[in-house]
Coordinates of C-alpha atoms in Angstrom, one line a residue:
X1 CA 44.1 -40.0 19.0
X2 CA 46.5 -37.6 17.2
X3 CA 50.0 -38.3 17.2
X4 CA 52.1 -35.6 19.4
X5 CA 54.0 -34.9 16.6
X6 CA 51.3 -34.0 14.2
X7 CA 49.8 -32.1 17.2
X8 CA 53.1 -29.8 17.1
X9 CA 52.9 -29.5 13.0
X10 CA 49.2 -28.4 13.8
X11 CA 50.1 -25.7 16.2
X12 CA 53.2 -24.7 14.0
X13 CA 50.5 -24.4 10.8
X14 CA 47.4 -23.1 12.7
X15 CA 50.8 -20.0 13.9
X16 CA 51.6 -19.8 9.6
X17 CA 48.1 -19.3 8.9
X18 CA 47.8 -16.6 11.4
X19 CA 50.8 -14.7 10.3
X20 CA 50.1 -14.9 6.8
X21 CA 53.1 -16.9 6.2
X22 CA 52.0 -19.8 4.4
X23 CA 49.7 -20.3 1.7
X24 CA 46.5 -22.2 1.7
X25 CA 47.8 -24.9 -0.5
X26 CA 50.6 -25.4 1.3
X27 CA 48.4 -25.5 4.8
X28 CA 46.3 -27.8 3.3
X29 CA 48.8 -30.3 1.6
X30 CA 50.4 -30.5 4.9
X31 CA 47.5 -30.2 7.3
X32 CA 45.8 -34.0 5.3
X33 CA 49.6 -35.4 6.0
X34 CA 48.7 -35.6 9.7
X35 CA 45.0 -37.0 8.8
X36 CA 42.7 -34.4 9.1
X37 CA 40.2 -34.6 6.8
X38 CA 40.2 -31.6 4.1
X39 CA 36.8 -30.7 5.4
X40 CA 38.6 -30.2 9.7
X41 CA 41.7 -28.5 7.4
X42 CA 39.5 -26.4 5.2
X43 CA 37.6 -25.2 8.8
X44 CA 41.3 -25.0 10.7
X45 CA 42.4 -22.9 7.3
X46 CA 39.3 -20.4 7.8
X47 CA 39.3 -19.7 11.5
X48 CA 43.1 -19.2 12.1
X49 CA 44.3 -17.3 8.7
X50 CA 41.4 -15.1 9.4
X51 CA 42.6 -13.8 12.7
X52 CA 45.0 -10.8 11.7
X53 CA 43.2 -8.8 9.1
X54 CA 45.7 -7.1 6.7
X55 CA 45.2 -3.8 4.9
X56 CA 45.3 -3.3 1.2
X57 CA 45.0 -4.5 -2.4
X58 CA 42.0 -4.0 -5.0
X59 CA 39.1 -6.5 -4.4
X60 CA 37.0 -7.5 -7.6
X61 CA 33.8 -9.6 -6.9
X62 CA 31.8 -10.3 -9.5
X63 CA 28.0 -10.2 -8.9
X64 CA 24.7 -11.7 -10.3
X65 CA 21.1 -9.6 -11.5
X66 CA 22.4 -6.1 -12.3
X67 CA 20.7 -3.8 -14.7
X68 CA 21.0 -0.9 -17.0
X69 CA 18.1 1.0 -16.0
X70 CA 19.2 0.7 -12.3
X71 CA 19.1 3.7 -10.3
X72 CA 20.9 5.2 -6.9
X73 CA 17.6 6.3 -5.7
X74 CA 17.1 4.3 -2.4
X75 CA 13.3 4.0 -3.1
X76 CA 13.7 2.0 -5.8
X77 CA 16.2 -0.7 -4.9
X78 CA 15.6 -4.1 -6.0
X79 CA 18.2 -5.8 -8.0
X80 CA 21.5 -7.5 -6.4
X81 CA 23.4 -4.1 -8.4
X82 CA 21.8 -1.5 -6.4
X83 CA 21.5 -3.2 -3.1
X84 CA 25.1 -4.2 -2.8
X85 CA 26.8 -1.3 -4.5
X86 CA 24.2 0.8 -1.5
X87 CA 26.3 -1.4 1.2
X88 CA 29.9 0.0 0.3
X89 CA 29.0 3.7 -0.5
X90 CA 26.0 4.4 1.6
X91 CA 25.4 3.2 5.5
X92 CA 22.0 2.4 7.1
X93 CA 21.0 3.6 11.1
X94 CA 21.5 0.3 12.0
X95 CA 23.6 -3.8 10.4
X96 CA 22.8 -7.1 11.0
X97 CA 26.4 -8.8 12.0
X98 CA 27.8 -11.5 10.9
X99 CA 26.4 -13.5 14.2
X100 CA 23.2 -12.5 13.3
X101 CA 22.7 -10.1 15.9
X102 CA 22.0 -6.5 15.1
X103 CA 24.7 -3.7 15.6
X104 CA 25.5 -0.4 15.2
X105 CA 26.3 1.5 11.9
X106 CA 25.2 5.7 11.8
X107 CA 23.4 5.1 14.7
X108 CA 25.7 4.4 18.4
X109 CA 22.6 3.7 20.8
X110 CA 18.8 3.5 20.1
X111 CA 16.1 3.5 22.9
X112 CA 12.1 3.2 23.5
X113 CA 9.6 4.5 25.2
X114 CA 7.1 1.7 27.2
X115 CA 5.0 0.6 24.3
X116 CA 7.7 0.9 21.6
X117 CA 5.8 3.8 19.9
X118 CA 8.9 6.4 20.2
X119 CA 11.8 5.2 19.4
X120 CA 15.5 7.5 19.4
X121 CA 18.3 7.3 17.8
X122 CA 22.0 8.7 18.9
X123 CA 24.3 9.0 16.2
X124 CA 27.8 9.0 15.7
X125 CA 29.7 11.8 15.7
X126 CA 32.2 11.4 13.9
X127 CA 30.2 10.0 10.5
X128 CA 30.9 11.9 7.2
X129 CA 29.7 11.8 4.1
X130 CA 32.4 11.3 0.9
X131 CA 32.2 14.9 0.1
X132 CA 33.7 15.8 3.6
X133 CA 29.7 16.9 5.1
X134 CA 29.5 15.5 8.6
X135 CA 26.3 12.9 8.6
X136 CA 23.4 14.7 10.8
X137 CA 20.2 14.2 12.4
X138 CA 18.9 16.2 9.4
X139 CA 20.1 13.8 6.9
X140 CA 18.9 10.5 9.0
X141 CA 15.2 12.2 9.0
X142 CA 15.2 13.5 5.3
X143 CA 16.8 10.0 4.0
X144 CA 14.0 8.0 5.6
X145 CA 10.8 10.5 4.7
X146 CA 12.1 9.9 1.4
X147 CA 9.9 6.6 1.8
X148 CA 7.1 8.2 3.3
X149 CA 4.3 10.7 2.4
X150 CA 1.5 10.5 -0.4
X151 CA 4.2 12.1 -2.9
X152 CA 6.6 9.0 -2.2
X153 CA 7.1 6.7 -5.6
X154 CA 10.0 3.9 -2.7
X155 CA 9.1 0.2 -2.6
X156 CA 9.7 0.9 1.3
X157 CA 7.2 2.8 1.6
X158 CA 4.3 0.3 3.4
X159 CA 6.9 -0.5 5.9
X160 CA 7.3 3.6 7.6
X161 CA 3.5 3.6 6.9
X162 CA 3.2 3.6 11.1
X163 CA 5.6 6.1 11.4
X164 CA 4.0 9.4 12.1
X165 CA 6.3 12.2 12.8
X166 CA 10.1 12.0 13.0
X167 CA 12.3 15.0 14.7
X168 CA 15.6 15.8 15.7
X169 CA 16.9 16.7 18.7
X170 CA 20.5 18.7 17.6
X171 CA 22.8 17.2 15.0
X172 CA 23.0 14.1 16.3
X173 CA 19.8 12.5 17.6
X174 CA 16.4 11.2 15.9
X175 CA 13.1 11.1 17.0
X176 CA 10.7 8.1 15.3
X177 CA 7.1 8.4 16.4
X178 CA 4.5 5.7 15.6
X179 CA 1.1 5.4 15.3
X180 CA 1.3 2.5 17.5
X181 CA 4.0 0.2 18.8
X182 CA 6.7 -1.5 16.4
X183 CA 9.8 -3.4 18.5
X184 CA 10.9 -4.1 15.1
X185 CA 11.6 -0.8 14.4
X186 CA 15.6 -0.7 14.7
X187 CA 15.6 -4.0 13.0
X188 CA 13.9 -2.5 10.1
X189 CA 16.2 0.3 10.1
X190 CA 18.7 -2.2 8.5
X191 CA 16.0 -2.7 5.1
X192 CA 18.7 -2.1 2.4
X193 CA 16.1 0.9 1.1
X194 CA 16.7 3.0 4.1
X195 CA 20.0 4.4 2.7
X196 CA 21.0 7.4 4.2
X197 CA 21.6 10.2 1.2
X198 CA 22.9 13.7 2.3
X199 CA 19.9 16.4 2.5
X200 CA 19.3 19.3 -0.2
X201 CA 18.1 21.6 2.6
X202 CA 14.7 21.3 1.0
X203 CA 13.5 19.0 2.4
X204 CA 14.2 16.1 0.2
X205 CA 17.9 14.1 -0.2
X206 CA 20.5 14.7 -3.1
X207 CA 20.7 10.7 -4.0
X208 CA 21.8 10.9 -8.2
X209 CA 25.6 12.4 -7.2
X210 CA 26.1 8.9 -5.4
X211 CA 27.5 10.8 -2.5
X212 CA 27.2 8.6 0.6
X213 CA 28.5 7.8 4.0
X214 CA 30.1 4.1 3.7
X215 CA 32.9 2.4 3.6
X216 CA 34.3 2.9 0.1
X217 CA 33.6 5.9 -2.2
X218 CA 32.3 5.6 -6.2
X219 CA 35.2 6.8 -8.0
X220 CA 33.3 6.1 -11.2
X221 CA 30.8 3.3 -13.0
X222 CA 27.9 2.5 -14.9
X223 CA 25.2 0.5 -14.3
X224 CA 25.2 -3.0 -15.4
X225 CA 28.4 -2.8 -16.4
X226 CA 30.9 -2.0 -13.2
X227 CA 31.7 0.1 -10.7
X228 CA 34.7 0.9 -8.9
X229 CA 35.3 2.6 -5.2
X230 CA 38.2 3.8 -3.1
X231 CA 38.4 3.8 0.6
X232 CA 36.5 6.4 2.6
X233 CA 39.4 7.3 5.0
X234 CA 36.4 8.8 7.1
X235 CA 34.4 5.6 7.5
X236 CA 33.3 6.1 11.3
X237 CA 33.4 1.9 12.0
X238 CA 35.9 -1.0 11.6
X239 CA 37.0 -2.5 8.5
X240 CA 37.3 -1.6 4.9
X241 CA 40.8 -3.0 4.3
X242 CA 41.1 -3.0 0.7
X243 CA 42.1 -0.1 -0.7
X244 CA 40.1 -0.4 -3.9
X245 CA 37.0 -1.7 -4.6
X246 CA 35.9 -3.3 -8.3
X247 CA 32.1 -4.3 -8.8
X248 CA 31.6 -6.1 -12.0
X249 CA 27.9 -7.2 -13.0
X250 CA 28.1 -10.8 -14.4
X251 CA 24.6 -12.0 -15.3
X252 CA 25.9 -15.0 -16.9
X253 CA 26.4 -17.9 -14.4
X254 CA 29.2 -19.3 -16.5
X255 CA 31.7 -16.3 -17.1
X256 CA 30.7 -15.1 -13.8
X257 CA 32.6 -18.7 -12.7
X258 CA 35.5 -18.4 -15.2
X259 CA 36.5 -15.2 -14.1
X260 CA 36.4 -16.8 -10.5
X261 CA 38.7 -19.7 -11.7
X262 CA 40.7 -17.6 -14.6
X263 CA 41.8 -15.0 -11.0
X264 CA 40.0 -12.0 -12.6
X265 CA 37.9 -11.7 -9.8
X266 CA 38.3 -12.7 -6.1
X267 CA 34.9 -13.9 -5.3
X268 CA 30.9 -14.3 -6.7
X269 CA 28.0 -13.5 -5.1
X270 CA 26.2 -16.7 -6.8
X271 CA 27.7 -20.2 -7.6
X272 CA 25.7 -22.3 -9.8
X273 CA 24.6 -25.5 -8.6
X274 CA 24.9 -27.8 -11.6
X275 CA 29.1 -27.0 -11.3
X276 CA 29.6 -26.1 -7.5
X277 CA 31.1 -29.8 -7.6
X278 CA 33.7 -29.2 -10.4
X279 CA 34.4 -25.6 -8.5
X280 CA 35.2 -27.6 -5.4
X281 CA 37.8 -29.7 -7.3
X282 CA 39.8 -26.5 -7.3
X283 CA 42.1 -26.1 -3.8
X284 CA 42.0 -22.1 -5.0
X285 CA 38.9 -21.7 -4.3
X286 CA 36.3 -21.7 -1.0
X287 CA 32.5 -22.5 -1.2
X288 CA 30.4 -20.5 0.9
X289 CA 27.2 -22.3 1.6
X290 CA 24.8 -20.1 4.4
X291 CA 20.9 -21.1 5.7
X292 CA 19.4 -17.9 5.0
X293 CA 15.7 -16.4 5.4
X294 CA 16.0 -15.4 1.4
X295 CA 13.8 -17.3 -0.9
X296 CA 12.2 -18.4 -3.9
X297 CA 8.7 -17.2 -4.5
X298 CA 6.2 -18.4 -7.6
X299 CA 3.7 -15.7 -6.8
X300 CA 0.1 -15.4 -8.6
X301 CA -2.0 -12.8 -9.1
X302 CA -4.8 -13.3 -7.2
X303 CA -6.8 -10.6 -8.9
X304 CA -6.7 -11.8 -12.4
X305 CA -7.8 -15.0 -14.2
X306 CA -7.7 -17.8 -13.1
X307 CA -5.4 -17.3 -10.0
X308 CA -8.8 -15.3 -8.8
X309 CA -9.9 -18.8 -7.7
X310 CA -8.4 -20.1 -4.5
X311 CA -9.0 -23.6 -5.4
X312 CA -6.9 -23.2 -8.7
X313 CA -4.5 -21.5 -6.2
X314 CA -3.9 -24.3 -4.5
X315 CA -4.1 -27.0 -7.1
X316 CA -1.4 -25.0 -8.6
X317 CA 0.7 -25.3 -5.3
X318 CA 0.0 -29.4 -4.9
X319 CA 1.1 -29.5 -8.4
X320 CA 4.5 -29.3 -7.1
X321 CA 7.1 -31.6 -6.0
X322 CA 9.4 -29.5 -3.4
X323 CA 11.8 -32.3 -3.1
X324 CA 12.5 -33.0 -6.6
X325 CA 13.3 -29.6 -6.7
X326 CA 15.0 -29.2 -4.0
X327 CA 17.5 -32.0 -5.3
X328 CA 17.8 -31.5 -8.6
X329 CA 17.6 -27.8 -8.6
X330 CA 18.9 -26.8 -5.3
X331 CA 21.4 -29.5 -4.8
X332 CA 19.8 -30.1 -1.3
X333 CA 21.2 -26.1 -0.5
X334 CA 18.0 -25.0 0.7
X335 CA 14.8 -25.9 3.4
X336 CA 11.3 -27.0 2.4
X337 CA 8.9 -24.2 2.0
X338 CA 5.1 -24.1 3.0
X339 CA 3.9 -21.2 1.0
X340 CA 3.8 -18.7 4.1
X341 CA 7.4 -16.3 3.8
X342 CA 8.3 -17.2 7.4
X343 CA 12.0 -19.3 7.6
X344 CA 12.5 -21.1 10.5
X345 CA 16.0 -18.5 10.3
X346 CA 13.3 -15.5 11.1
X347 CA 12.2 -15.5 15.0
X348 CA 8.7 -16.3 15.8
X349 CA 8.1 -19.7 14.0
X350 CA 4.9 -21.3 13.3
X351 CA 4.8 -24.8 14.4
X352 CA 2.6 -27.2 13.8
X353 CA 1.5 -26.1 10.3
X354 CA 1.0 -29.4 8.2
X355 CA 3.5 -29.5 5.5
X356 CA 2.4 -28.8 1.8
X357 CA 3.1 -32.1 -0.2
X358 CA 2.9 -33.2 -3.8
X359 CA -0.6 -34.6 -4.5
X360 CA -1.6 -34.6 -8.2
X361 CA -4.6 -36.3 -7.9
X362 CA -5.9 -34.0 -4.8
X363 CA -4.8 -31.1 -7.2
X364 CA -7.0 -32.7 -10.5
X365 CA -9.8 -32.9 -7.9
X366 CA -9.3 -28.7 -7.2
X367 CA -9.0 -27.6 -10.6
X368 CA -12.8 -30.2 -11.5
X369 CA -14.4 -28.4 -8.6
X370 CA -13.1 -25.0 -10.1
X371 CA -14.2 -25.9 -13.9
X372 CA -10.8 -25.5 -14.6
X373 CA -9.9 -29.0 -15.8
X374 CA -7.1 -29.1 -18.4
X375 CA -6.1 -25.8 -17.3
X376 CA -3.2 -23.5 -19.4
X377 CA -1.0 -21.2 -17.4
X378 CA 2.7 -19.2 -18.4
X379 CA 5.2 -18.7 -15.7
X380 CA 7.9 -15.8 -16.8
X381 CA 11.2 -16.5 -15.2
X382 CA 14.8 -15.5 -16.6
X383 CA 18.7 -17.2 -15.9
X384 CA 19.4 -14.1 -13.3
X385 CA 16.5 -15.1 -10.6
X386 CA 18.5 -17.7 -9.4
X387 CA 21.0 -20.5 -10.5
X388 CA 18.9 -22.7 -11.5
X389 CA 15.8 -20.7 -12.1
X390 CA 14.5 -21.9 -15.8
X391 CA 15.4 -25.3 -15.1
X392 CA 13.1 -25.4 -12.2
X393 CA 10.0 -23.6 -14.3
X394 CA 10.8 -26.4 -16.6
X395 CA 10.7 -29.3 -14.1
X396 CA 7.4 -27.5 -12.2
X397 CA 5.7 -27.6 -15.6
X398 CA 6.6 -31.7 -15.8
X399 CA 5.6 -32.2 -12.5
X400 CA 2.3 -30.4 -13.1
X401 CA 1.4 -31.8 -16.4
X402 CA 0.6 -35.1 -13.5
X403 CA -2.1 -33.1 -12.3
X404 CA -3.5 -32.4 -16.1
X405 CA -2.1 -29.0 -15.8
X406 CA -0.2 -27.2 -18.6
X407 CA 2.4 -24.8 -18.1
X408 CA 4.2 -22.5 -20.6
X409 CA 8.0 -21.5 -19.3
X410 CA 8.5 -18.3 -20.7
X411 CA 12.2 -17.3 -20.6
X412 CA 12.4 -13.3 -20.3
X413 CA 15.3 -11.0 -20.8
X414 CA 17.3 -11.0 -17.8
X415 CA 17.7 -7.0 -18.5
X416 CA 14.9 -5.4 -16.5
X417 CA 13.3 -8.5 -15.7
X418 CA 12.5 -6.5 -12.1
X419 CA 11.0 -3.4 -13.8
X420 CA 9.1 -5.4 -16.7
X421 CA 8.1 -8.6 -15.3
X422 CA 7.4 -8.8 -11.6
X423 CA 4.5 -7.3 -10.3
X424 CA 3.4 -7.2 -13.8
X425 CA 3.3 -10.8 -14.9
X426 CA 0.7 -12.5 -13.6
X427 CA 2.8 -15.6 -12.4
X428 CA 6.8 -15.7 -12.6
X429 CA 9.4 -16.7 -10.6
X430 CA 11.2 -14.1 -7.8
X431 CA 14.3 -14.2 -5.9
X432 CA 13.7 -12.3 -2.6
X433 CA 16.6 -12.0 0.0
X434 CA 16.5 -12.5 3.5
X435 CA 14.6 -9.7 5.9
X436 CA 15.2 -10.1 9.7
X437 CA 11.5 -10.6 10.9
X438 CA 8.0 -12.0 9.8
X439 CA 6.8 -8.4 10.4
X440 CA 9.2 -6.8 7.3
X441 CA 8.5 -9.6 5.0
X442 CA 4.4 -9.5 5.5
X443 CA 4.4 -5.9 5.8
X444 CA 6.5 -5.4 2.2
X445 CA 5.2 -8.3 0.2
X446 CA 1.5 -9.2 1.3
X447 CA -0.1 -6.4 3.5
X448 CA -3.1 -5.2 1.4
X449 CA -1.6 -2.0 0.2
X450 CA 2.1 -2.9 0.0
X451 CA 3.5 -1.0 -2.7
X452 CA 5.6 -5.1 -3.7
X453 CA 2.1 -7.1 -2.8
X454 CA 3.9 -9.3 -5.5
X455 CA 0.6 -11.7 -5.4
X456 CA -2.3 -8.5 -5.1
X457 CA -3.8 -10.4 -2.4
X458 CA -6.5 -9.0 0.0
X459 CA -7.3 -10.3 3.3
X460 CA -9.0 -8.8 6.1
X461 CA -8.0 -11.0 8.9
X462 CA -4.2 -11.1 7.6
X463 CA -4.1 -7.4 7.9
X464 CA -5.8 -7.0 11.1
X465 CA -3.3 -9.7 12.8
X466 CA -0.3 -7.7 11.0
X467 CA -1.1 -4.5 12.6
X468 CA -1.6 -6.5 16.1
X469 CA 1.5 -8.4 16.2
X470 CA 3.4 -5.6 15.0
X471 CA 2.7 -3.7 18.3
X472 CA 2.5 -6.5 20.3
X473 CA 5.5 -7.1 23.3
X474 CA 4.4 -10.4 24.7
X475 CA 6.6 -12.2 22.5
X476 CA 4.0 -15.9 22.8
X477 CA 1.1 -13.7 22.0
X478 CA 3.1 -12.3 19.1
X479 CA 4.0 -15.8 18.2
X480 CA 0.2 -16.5 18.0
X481 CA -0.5 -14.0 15.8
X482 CA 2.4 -15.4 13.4
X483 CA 1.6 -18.7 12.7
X484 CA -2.4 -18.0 12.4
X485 CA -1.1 -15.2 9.6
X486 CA 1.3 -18.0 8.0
X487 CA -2.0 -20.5 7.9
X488 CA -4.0 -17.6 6.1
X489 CA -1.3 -17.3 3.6
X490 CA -0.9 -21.0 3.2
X491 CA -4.4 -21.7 2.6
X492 CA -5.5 -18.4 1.2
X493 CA -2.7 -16.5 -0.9
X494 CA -1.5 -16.9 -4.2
X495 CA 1.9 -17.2 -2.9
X496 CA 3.6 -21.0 -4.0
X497 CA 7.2 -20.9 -2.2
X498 CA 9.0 -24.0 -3.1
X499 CA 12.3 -23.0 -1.1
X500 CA 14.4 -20.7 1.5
X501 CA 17.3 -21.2 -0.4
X502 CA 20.8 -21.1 0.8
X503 CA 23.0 -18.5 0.1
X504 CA 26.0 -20.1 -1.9
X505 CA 29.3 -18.1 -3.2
X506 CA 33.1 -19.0 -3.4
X507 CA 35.4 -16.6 -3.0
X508 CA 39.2 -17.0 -3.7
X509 CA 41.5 -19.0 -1.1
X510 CA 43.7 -15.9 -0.7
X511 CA 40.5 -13.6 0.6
X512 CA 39.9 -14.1 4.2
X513 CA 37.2 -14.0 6.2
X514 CA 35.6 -14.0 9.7
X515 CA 34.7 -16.6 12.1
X516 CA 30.9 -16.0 10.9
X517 CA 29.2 -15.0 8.1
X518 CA 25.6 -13.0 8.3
X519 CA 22.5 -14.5 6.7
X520 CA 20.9 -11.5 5.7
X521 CA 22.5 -11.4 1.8
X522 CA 25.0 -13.2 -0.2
X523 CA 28.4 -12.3 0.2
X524 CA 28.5 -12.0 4.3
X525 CA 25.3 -9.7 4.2
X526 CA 25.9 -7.7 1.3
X527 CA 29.1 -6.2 3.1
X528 CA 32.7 -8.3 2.1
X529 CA 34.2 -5.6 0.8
X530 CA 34.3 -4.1 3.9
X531 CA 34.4 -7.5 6.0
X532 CA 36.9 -9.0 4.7
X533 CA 40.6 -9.0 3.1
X534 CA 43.4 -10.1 1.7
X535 CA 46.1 -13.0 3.6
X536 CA 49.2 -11.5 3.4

């Protein structure tokens, strides 16, 4: 039982930490006289400190897999650069919050009709744009047929392929209309490709000025280098309390740490694994650790040689040992995949779907009855996938070589490793993040015609069921539907998942935070900068 008088200090702390008046240090040292453990201080430290957010100072964060040759067209987002940089100077119809749940951000209200096949969106009045341009209905409908139509070149583009007509209705409301149902749709509205640019009266969106409707302004920057932004005093919802935003693109796991530990920047969106125990040594700094829906795909091509054979396929899945890697690469920060992308974080999940093990021998015995004994494959992967990422090509290939498999690691450029090596090598390693529903992860990475079918898999069945459950309202039906596509996949695809990786990133012990912290990217979803702030 705690002693009254350490009760008292408690109280008297947990007051300190919500005025600002004491640093975390100090809280700490004193909070472990009474006997709390540093792990009940570290949580006492986060959720009273955090209560009165303060306004001001420059926040650097210093980010992972940025690229020269990245782009502020929406329709081609894709590395960590362009989708973060997106959340401070641009703003989506609707957010997921940090609880998980989704919210408001252009759009106030959104409705349906009966079947879900006409959905509208109110939007918020008083929403501008940097350059002073009130955000209208006409911007929210040319900024998402920017992803539609034969003409469109966006990554999104499978996922409005339902989407039939959209209209306005004044300056403030949007009209979706669907082929069929979707109850996903305001869900999807939160895909970080769904941007919305100011129009150019043509009938397209001005999107290479980097004008935009967020929280923070580009006051200048260059691609895989930095950026830095400037409070939009005109941002229509809560936060953005610093005044100045610095984004600096650190590829390298180890300076992107020193400058964590040196002070130059104020938090990382990725901590390596191998050293996250020496960074916790350091009372300056807070680990983030977050269950996600994001992941680590191994996809094949299943249209070329010799991933064309389903029973290589899978010998090439029961080659590996998911909890080897899980420990040794991971650092136990991540669940078990199955090779179907469905997280048990995503709604909808398929139970009772026998877990993918390690069995060399069973995969030998594939490969025999596929004449494909001995066989010789390369895997591509590069240091900015993940933390972690060549050492765990390195341990698949061990693991494999059990099964009389043989597998070349080849380490690419980090530089343009999205543009020049997925989708393009036939088997490499991918980072994906985390999407809210089964229906936006199937529908962008393994419907037949998905513009990212990252594995150029075809099935009939697996389609059919997509377009079903996307439509469908009886949520145990939907269900259904779910886990007979995840068996498909499992069974079928050329998609080996070893792990739905947690998000893990430190930030400084000075930057403050919020009781919760969303799932849906690193870095509280993508949106710190605008989340959080500085103690006083």
């Amino acid at each position: 039982m705690t002693n009254p008088s350490d009760k008292i200090l408690i109280d008297k702390l947990a007051h300190a930490a919500r005025a600002g008046s004491i640093s975390r240090r100090s809280f700490m040292h004193y909070a472990m006289a009474t006997g709390m453990s540093a792990s009940a201080a570290t949580g006492l430290w986060t959720t009273k400190a955090n209560a009165a957010p303060q306004k001001g100072g420059t926040f650097r964060f210093g980010i992972h897999d940025g690229n020269t040759s990245d782009t502020h067209d929406p329709g081609t987002y894709v590395t960590r650069q362009m989708i973060y940089l997106a959340h401070q100077y641009r703003s989506y119809l609707t957010m997921i919050n940090p609880d998980g749940s989704l919210g408001p951000d252009l759009a106030t209200e959104w409705s349906a009709n009966d079947d879900a096949s006409e959905w509208t969106f109110k939007l918020n009045e008083n929403a501008s744009f940097h350059s002073g341009k009130p955000v209208t209905s006409e911007d929210v409908k040319a900024s998402l047929n920017h992803h539609r139509g034969e003409d469109s070149s966006s990554a999104a583009k499978a996922l409005l392929a339902s989407v039939s007509d959209i209209t306005t209705d004044g300056d403030h409301t949007v009209i979706v209309t669907l082929d069929s149902g979707n109850a996903d749709l305001p869900w999807l509205m939160t895909d970080y490709h769904f941007a919305i640019c100011p129009a150019d009266g043509e009938g397209g969106i001005e999107w290479k000025s980097g004008d935009g409707s967020g929280p923070y302004k580009i006051d200048g920057g260059e691609f895989g280098v930095q950026w830095q932004l400037s409070r939009h005093d005109g941002w229509h919802l809560d936060g953005a309390y610093f005044d100045d935003l610095v984004m600096l693109v650190l590829n390298d796991s180890n300076a992107r740490q020193s400058a964590l530990v040196t002070g130059d920047v104020d938090a990382v969106s990725l901590v390596d694994l191998k050293t996250k125990s020496l960074l916790e040594r350091d009372p300056s700094i807070v680990i983030e650790s977050v269950p996600s829906a994001a992941a680590i795909t191994m996809p094949m091509h299943c249209d070329t040689a010799p991933f064309d054979d389903v029973k290589v396929r899978n010998a090439l899945k029961l080659a590996m040992d998911r909890d080897e890697v899980i420990e040794k690469i991971a650092f136990g920060e991540a669940t078990k995949g199955n090779d179907f992308h469905h997280s048990p974080a995503m709604p909808y999940w398929p139970e009772g779907i026998e877990q993918r093990e390690y069995d060399p021998d069973k995969a030998r015995s594939l490969l025999k009855e596929a004449g494909a004994e001995g066989l010789n494959v390369s895997i591509s992967t590069a240091d900015s996938v993940f933390s972690g990422a060549v050492d765990m090509a390195v341990l698949y290939a061990a693991q494999a070589k059990k099964a009389g498999i043989n597998v070349e690691v080849v380490r690419e450029p980090s530089d343009g490793y999205y543009s020049d090596v997925w989708l393009k090598k036939p088997f490499c390693l991918v980072s994906w993040g985390a999407r809210p529903t089964p229906d936006v992860m199937y529908t962008l990475a393994y419907k037949a015609d998905a513009a990212w079918n990252e594995t150029k898999w075809q099935n009939e069945r697996f389609n059919e069921l997509l377009l079903q459950a996307k439509s469908e309202l009886d949520n145990e039906l939907r269900k259904e539907m779910y886990t007979e596509m995840a068996q498909i996949l499992r069974d079928d695809g050329g998609l080996l998942l070893p792990f739905f990786n947690n998000f893990v990133y430190a930030r400084r012990d000075n930057v403050m935070r919020g009781d919760n912290l969303a799932a849906s990217w690193e870095l509280d979803g993508a949106r710190a900068p605008s989340r959080w702030w500085f103690a006083s």
